[in-house]
XYZ file of C-alpha atoms in Angstrom:
432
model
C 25.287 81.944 -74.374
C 23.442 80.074 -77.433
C 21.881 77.671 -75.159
C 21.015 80.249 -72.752
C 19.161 82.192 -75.061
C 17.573 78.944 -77.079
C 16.774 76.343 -74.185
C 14.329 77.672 -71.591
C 14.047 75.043 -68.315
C 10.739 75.266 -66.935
C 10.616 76.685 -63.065
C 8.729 74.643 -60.409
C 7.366 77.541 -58.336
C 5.277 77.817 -55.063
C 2.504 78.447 -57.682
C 1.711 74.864 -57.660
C 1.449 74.218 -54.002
C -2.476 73.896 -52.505
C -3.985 76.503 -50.929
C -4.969 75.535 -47.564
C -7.745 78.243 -47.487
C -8.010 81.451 -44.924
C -6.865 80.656 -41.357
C -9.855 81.760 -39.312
C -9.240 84.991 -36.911
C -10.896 83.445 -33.970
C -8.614 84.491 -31.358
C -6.902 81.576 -29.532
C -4.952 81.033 -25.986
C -2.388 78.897 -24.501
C -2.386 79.487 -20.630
C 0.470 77.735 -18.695
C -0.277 75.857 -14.757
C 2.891 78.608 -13.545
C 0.997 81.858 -14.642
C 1.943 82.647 -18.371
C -0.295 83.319 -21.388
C 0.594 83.276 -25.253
C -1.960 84.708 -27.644
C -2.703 83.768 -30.759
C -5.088 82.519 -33.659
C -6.603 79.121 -34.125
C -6.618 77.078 -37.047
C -7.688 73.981 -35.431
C -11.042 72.234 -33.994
C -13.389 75.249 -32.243
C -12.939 73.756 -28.735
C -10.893 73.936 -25.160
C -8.716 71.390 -24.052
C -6.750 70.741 -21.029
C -3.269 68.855 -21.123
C 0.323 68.612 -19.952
C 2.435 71.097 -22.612
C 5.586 69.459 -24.009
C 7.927 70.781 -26.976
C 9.360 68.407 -30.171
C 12.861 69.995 -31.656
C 12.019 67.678 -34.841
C 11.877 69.599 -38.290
C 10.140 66.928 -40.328
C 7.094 64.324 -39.836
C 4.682 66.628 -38.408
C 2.025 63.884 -39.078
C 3.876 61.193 -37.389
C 4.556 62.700 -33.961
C 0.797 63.764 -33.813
C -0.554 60.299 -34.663
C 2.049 58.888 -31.812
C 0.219 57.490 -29.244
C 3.066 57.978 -27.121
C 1.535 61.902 -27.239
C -1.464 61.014 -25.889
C -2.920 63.811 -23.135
C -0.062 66.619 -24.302
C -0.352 70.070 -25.735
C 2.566 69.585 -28.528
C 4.950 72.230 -29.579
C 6.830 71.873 -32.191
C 9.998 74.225 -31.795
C 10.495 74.333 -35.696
C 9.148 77.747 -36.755
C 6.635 76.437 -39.955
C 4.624 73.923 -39.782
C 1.971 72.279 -42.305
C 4.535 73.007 -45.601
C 3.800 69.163 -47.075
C 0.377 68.731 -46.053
C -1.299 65.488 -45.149
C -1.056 61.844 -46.796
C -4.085 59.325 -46.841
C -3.532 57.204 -43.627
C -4.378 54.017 -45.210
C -2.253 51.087 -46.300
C -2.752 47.121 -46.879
C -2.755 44.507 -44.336
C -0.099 42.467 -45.654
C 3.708 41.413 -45.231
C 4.811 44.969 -46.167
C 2.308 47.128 -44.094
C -0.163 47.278 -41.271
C -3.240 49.349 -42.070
C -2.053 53.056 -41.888
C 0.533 55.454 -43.314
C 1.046 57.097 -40.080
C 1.744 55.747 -36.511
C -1.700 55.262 -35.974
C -5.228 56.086 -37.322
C -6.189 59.168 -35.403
C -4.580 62.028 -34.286
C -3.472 60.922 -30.566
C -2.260 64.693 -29.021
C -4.427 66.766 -27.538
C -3.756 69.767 -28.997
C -0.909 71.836 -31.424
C 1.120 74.795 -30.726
C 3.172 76.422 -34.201
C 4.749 79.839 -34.975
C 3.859 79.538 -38.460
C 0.993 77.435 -40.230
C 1.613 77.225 -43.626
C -1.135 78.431 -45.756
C 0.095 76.456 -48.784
C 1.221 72.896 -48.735
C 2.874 71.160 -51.550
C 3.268 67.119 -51.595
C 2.726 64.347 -54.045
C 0.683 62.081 -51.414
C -0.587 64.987 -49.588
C -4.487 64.922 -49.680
C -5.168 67.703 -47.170
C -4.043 70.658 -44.917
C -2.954 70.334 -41.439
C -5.669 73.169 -40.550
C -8.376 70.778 -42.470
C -6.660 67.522 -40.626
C -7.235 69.056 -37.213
C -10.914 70.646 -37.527
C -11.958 66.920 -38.726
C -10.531 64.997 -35.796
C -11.036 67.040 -33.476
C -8.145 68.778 -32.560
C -7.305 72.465 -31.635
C -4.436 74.167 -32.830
C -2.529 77.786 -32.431
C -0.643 79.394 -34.785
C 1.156 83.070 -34.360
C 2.524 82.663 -30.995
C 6.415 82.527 -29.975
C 7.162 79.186 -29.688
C 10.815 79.938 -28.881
C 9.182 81.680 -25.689
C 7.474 78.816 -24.490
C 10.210 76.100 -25.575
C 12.782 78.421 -23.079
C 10.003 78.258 -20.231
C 9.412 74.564 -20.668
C 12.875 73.739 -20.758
C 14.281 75.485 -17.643
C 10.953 75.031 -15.525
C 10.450 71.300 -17.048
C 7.292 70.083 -18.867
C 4.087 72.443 -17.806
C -0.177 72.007 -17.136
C -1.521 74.173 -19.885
C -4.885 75.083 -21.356
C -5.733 75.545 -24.678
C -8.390 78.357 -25.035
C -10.517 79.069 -28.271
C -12.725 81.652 -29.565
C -14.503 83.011 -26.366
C -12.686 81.228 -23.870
C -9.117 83.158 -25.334
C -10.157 85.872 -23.542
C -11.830 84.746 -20.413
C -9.197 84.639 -17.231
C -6.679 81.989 -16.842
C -7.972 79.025 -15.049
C -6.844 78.705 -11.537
C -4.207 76.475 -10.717
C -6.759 73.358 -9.362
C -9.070 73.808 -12.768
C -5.697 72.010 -14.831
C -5.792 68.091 -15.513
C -2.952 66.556 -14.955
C -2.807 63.516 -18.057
C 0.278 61.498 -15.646
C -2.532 60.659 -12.742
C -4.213 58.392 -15.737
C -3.369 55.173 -16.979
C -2.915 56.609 -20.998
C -1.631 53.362 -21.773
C -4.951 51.381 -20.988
C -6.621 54.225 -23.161
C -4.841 53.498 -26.432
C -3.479 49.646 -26.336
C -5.650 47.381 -28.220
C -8.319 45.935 -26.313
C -8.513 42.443 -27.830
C -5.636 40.538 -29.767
C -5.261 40.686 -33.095
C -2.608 39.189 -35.940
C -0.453 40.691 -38.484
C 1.396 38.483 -41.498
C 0.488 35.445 -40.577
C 2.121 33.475 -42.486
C 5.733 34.818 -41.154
C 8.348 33.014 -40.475
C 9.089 33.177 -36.711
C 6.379 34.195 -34.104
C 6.571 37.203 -32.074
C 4.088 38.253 -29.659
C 4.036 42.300 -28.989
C 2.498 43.509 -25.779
C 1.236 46.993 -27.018
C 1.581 49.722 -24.878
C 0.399 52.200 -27.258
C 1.964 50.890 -29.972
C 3.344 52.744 -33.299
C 2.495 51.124 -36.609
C 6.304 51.255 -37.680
C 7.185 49.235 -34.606
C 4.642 46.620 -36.153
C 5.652 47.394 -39.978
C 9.222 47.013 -39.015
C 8.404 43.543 -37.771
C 6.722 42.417 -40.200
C 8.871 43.542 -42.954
C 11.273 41.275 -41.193
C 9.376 38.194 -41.941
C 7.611 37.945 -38.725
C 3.867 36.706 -37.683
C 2.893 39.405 -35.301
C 0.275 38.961 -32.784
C -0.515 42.419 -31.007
C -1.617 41.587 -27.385
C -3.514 44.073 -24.976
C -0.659 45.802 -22.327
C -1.677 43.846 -19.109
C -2.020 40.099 -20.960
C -1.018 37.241 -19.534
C 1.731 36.748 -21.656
C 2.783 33.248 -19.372
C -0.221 32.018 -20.360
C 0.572 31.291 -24.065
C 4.070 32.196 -23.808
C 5.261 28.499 -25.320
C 3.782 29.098 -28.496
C 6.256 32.384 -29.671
C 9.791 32.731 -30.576
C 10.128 36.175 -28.791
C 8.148 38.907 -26.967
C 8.395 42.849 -27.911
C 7.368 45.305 -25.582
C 6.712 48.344 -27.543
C 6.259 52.275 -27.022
C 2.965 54.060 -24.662
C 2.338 57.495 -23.217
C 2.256 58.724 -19.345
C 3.905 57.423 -16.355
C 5.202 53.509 -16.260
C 3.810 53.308 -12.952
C 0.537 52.683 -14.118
C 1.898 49.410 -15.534
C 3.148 47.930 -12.687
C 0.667 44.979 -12.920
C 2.345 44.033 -16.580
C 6.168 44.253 -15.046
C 5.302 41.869 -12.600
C 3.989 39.576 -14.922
C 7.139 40.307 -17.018
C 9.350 39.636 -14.109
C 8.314 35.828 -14.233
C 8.682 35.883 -17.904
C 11.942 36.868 -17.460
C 13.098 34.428 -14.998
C 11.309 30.954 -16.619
C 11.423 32.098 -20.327
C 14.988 31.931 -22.501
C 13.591 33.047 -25.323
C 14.935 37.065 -27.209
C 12.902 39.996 -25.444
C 13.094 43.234 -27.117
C 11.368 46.607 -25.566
C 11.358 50.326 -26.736
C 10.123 53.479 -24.940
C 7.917 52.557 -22.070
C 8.475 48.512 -23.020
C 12.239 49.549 -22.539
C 11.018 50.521 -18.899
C 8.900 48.110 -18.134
C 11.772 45.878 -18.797
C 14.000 48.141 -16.369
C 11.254 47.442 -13.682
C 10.691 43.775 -14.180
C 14.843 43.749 -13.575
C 14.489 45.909 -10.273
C 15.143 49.464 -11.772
C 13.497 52.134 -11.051
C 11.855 54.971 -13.210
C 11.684 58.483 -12.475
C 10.389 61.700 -13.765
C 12.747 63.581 -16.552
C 12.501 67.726 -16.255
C 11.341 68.211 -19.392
C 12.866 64.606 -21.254
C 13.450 64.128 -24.904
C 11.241 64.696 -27.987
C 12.980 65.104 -31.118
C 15.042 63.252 -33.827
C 19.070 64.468 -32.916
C 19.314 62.974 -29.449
C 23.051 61.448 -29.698
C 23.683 57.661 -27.328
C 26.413 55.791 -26.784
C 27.065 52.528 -27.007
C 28.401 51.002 -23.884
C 28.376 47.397 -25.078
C 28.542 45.585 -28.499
C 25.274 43.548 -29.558
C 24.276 42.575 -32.821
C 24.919 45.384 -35.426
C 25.595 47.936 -31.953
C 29.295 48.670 -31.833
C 30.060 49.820 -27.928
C 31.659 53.183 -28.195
C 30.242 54.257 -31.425
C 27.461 57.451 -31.280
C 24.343 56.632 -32.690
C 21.445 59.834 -33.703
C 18.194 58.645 -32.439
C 14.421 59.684 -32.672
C 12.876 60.023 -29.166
C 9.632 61.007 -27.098
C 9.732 60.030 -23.654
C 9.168 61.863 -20.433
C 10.779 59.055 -17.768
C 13.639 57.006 -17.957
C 14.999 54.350 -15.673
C 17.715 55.197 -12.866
C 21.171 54.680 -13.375
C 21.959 52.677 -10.409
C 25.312 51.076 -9.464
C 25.157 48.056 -8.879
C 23.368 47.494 -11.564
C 20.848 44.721 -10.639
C 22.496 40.812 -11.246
C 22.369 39.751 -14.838
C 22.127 43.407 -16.507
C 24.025 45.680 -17.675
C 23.674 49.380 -19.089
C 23.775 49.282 -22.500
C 23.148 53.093 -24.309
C 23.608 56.310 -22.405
C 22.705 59.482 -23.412
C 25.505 61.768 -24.654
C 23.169 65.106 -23.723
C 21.996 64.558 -20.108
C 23.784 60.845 -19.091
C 20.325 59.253 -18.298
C 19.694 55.958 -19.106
C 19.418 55.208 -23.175
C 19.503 51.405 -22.893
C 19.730 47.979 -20.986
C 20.206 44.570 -21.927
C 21.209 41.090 -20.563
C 24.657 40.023 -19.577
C 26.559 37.520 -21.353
C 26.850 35.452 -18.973
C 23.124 35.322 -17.992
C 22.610 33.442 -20.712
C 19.317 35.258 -21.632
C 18.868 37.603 -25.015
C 17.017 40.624 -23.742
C 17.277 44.778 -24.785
C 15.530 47.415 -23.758
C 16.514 50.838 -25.918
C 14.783 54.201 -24.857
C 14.819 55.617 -27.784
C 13.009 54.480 -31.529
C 14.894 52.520 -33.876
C 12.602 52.618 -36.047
C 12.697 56.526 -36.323
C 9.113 57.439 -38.204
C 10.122 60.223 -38.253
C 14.014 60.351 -37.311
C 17.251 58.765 -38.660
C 17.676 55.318 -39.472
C 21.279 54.940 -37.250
C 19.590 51.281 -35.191
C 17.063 50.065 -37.173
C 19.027 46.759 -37.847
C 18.152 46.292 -34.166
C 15.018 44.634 -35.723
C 16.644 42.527 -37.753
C 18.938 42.191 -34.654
C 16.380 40.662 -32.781
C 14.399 38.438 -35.750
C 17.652 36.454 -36.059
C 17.757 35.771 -32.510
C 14.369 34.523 -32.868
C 14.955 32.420 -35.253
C 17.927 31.166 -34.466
C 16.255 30.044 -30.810
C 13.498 28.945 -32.762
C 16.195 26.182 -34.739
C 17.537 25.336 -31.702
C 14.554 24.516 -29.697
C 13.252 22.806 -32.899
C 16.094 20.147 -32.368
C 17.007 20.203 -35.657
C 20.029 22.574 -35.196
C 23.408 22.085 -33.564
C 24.914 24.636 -32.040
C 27.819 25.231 -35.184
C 24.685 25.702 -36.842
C 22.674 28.250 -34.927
C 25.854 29.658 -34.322
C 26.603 30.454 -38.069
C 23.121 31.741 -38.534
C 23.545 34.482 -36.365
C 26.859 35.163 -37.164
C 25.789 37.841 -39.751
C 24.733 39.666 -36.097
C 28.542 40.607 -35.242
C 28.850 43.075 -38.777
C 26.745 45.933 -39.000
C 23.881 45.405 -41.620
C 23.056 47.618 -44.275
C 20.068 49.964 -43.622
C 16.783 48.716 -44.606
C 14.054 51.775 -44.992
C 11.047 50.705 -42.004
C-alpha cells in the first residue's frame, strides 16, 4: 500500500505515437475481373492501376512484403485488419560485410497497389520516419482503406487469385471496366523488369565466392549471404552463368515475381550447369523452380498459392541442419510450384512438402548423385517470417567452402569431411 501510494511509474500511452495526418475522403474502388466491387477511401497515390489481386495472412512487416519484388504487378491485401501501426523506417543501410544498401527488401515499393481494413492514423516506432499513407503518395502507390478485407480474402480464396482494378477519386465511381479492359501481370516477363541489369559485387573481400542469378532478388537473400562471409556477385536472370562459372564456389538462384515460364531461356542454361558443374547450388522461390525445370519438373499454376509467414513443411529428407520428419514454420509468397511427379526425375528427390495443401515445398540432389543442390519454395530467410531454416545459409556456405578446400588440393577428404561435419547438428539461429 505505502509504495502504491509513494512510487508513481510513468505510463507509456498512445499519446506519444505520430500522427499520420487526416486520411483524405476521396472515395476509392477495388473492382474484381468476376464482377464484384468494394468501396472505400484512399490514402494512397491519386491514381488507377490495373493488377492481378492477391491476399498476405502475415500480421507483421508490412514494409517488407511491399518492397518484395516477388509482388511485382499485384493488388496486395493484407488479411490482418490494421495496418500502418509502426510506421516506416529509412530504407538505407551500408555497403559492407553486414548489409547491402537498404533496410527493406528493396529500394522502392515493388506492388502495385494496397488493400487494408484499417489504416492506422497514428504510428509509433523508434526507426519509423514516416506513415504508410505518406510512404505510398511519394512512390507512387495507391492504397484503400475501409473496405472488408475478410470479404475479398473469402472470394480470392475459393475462386483463386483475381484481375482487379484499383479506382481513385473520379474513376471510384465510374462503371466497372469490362472484362477485356483488365491486364493480366502473368503474360509479362516481371522478372526481366526488376533483376539487375548489369552485374554488380557485394563484400568483396569474403571468403568463398558465390555468384547469385537474381530473379528479383530480396536484399535479405543477399544480406544473409554476406553475413555468412561470402563475396557476392549479383548477376542479371538470363546470364551466362557457364561462361565464368570456374571462377565461384557456388551459384544461388534467388526469389522473382510472375510465371517461371518466362525464364525458360535461364533453365536451359541451368540444365548444363547442372550436368558439367559439381559445385553446391542453392535456389529459393522462383530459383527453387527454375531448378525444378532445369531437372525436368514441371510448374503449374497454384489457385490462389501461399503468401504469409505460418505455412507449416515437412521435411522428407535430412540435409545439413534439416531433420526429415521434423515441421518447420516458413515465410512464403509464391503463386506456382513445381509438380509432384512420381518418378521423380533420376538424381532428385523431394525434399519439403507442404503440410496445408501437399504441393511441392522442396527438392534437392540425391546422395548418390554425387552433386550438392536444394531448391526450397519457401524463404529461409523470413524478412518478415520466422527464423525455423535460416541455417540453410550457413548450410550451403560450408558446402562452399568445403568444395572450395577440396578443389584447392590442399584438403583430404578426413579433412573436408570434418569441416562440414558441424552440417549434421542443427545450428543455433543467427538473426538475417
Amino acid at each position: 500500500m505505502f509504495s502504491r501510494q509513494f512510487i508513481r511509474i510513468p505510463r507509456l500511452t498512445r499519446g506519444l505515437a505520430t500522427h499520420t495526418g487526416p486520411i483524405t475522403s476521396v472515395p476509392a474502388t477495388l473492382h474484381l475481373k468476376t464482377g464484384q466491387s468494394f468501396y472505400g477511401r484512399s490514402f494512397g497515390a491519386h491514381k488507377s492501376i490495373y493488377g492481378e489481386t492477391v491476399f498476405s495472412t502475415s500480421i507483421t512487416s508490412y514494409t517488407e512484403s511491399m518492397t518484395d519484388p516477388s509482388y511485382r504487378g499485384q493488388i496486395l491485401v493484407f488479411t490482418t485488419p490494421l495496418i500502418g501501426n509502426y510506421g516506416v523506417p529509412h530504407n538505407k543501410a551500408p555497403f559492407d560485410s553486414q548489409d547491402v544498401g537498404v533496410i527493406l527488401e528493396s529500394q522502392n515499393i515493388q506492388c502495385s497497389a494496397v488493400i487494408v481494413g484499417d489504416v492506422a492514423e497514428k504510428f509509433s516506432h523508434y526507426t519509423a520516419v514516416e506513415s504508410l499513407a505518406s510512404w505510398c503518395h511519394r512512390h507512387g502507390v495507391p492504397a484503400i482503406t475501409g473496405v472488408d478485407t475478410r470479404a475479398i480474402t473469402r472470394l480470392l480464396r475459393d475462386q483463386g487469385t483475381t484481375l482487379g482494378r484499383v479506382a481513385v477519386g473520379d474513376d471510384a465511381s465510374a462503371p466497372a471496366p469490362a472484362a477485356e479492359e483488365f491486364w493480366d501481370p502473368s503474360k509479362e516477363n516481371l522478372v526481366d523488369q526488376v533483376s539487375t541489369k548489369t552485374p554488380y559485387e557485394l563484400n568483396p573481400s569474403g571468403s568463398v565466392k558465390i555468384a547469385v542469378l537474381d530473379f528479383g532478388a530480396k536484399a535479405n537473400i543477399l544480406r544473409s549471404l554476406v553475413r555468412r562471409d561470402a563475396a557476392v556477385t549479383v548477376l542479371p536472370w538470363n546470364y551466362d552463368f557457364n561462361a565464368i562459372r570456374d571462377q565461384y564456389d557456388g551459384l544461388f538462384l534467388t526469389n522473382g515475381p510472375g510465371d517461371p515460364a518466362h525464364c525458360k531461356e535461364a533453365a536451359l542454361k541451368l540444365r548444363r550447369t547442372l550436368q558439367e558443374w559439381d559445385k553446391p547450388v542453392f535456389g529459393i522461390c522462383m530459383g527453387h523452380q527454375i531448378i525444378g525445370m532445369a531437372a525436368g519438373l514441371d510448374a503449374y499454376r497454384m489457385t490462389f498459392g501461399n503468401r504469409g509467414h505460418n505455412q507449416p513443411v515437412l521435411a522428407l529428407a535430412s540435409s545439413g541442419s534439416i531433420k526429415a520428419g521434423r515441421v518447420y514454420v516458413t515465410s512464403q509468397n509464391h503463386q506456382y510450384a513445381l509438380k509432384l511427379e512420381d518418378p521423380f526425375p533420376r538424381g532428385w528427390e523431394p525434399f519439403f512438402i507442404n503440410c496445408n495443401d501437399s504441393s511441392v515445398e522442396g527438392i534437392k540432389s540425391t546422395e548418390e548423385s554425387g552433386k550438392k543442390i536444394w531448391g526450397v519454395q519457401f524463404h529461409p530467410e523470413s524478412a518478415g517470417g520466422p527464423l525455423d531454416t535460416i541455417e540453410m545459409f550457413t548450410d550451403f556456405v560450408l558446402e562452399c567452402k568445403a568444395h572450395k578446400l577440396k578443389s584447392s588440393g590442399l584438403a583430404s577428404k578426413k579433412t573436408v569431411d570434418s569441416f562440414v561435419e558441424p552440417l549434421a547438428t542443427p545450428q543455433i539461429a543467427v538473426q538475417a
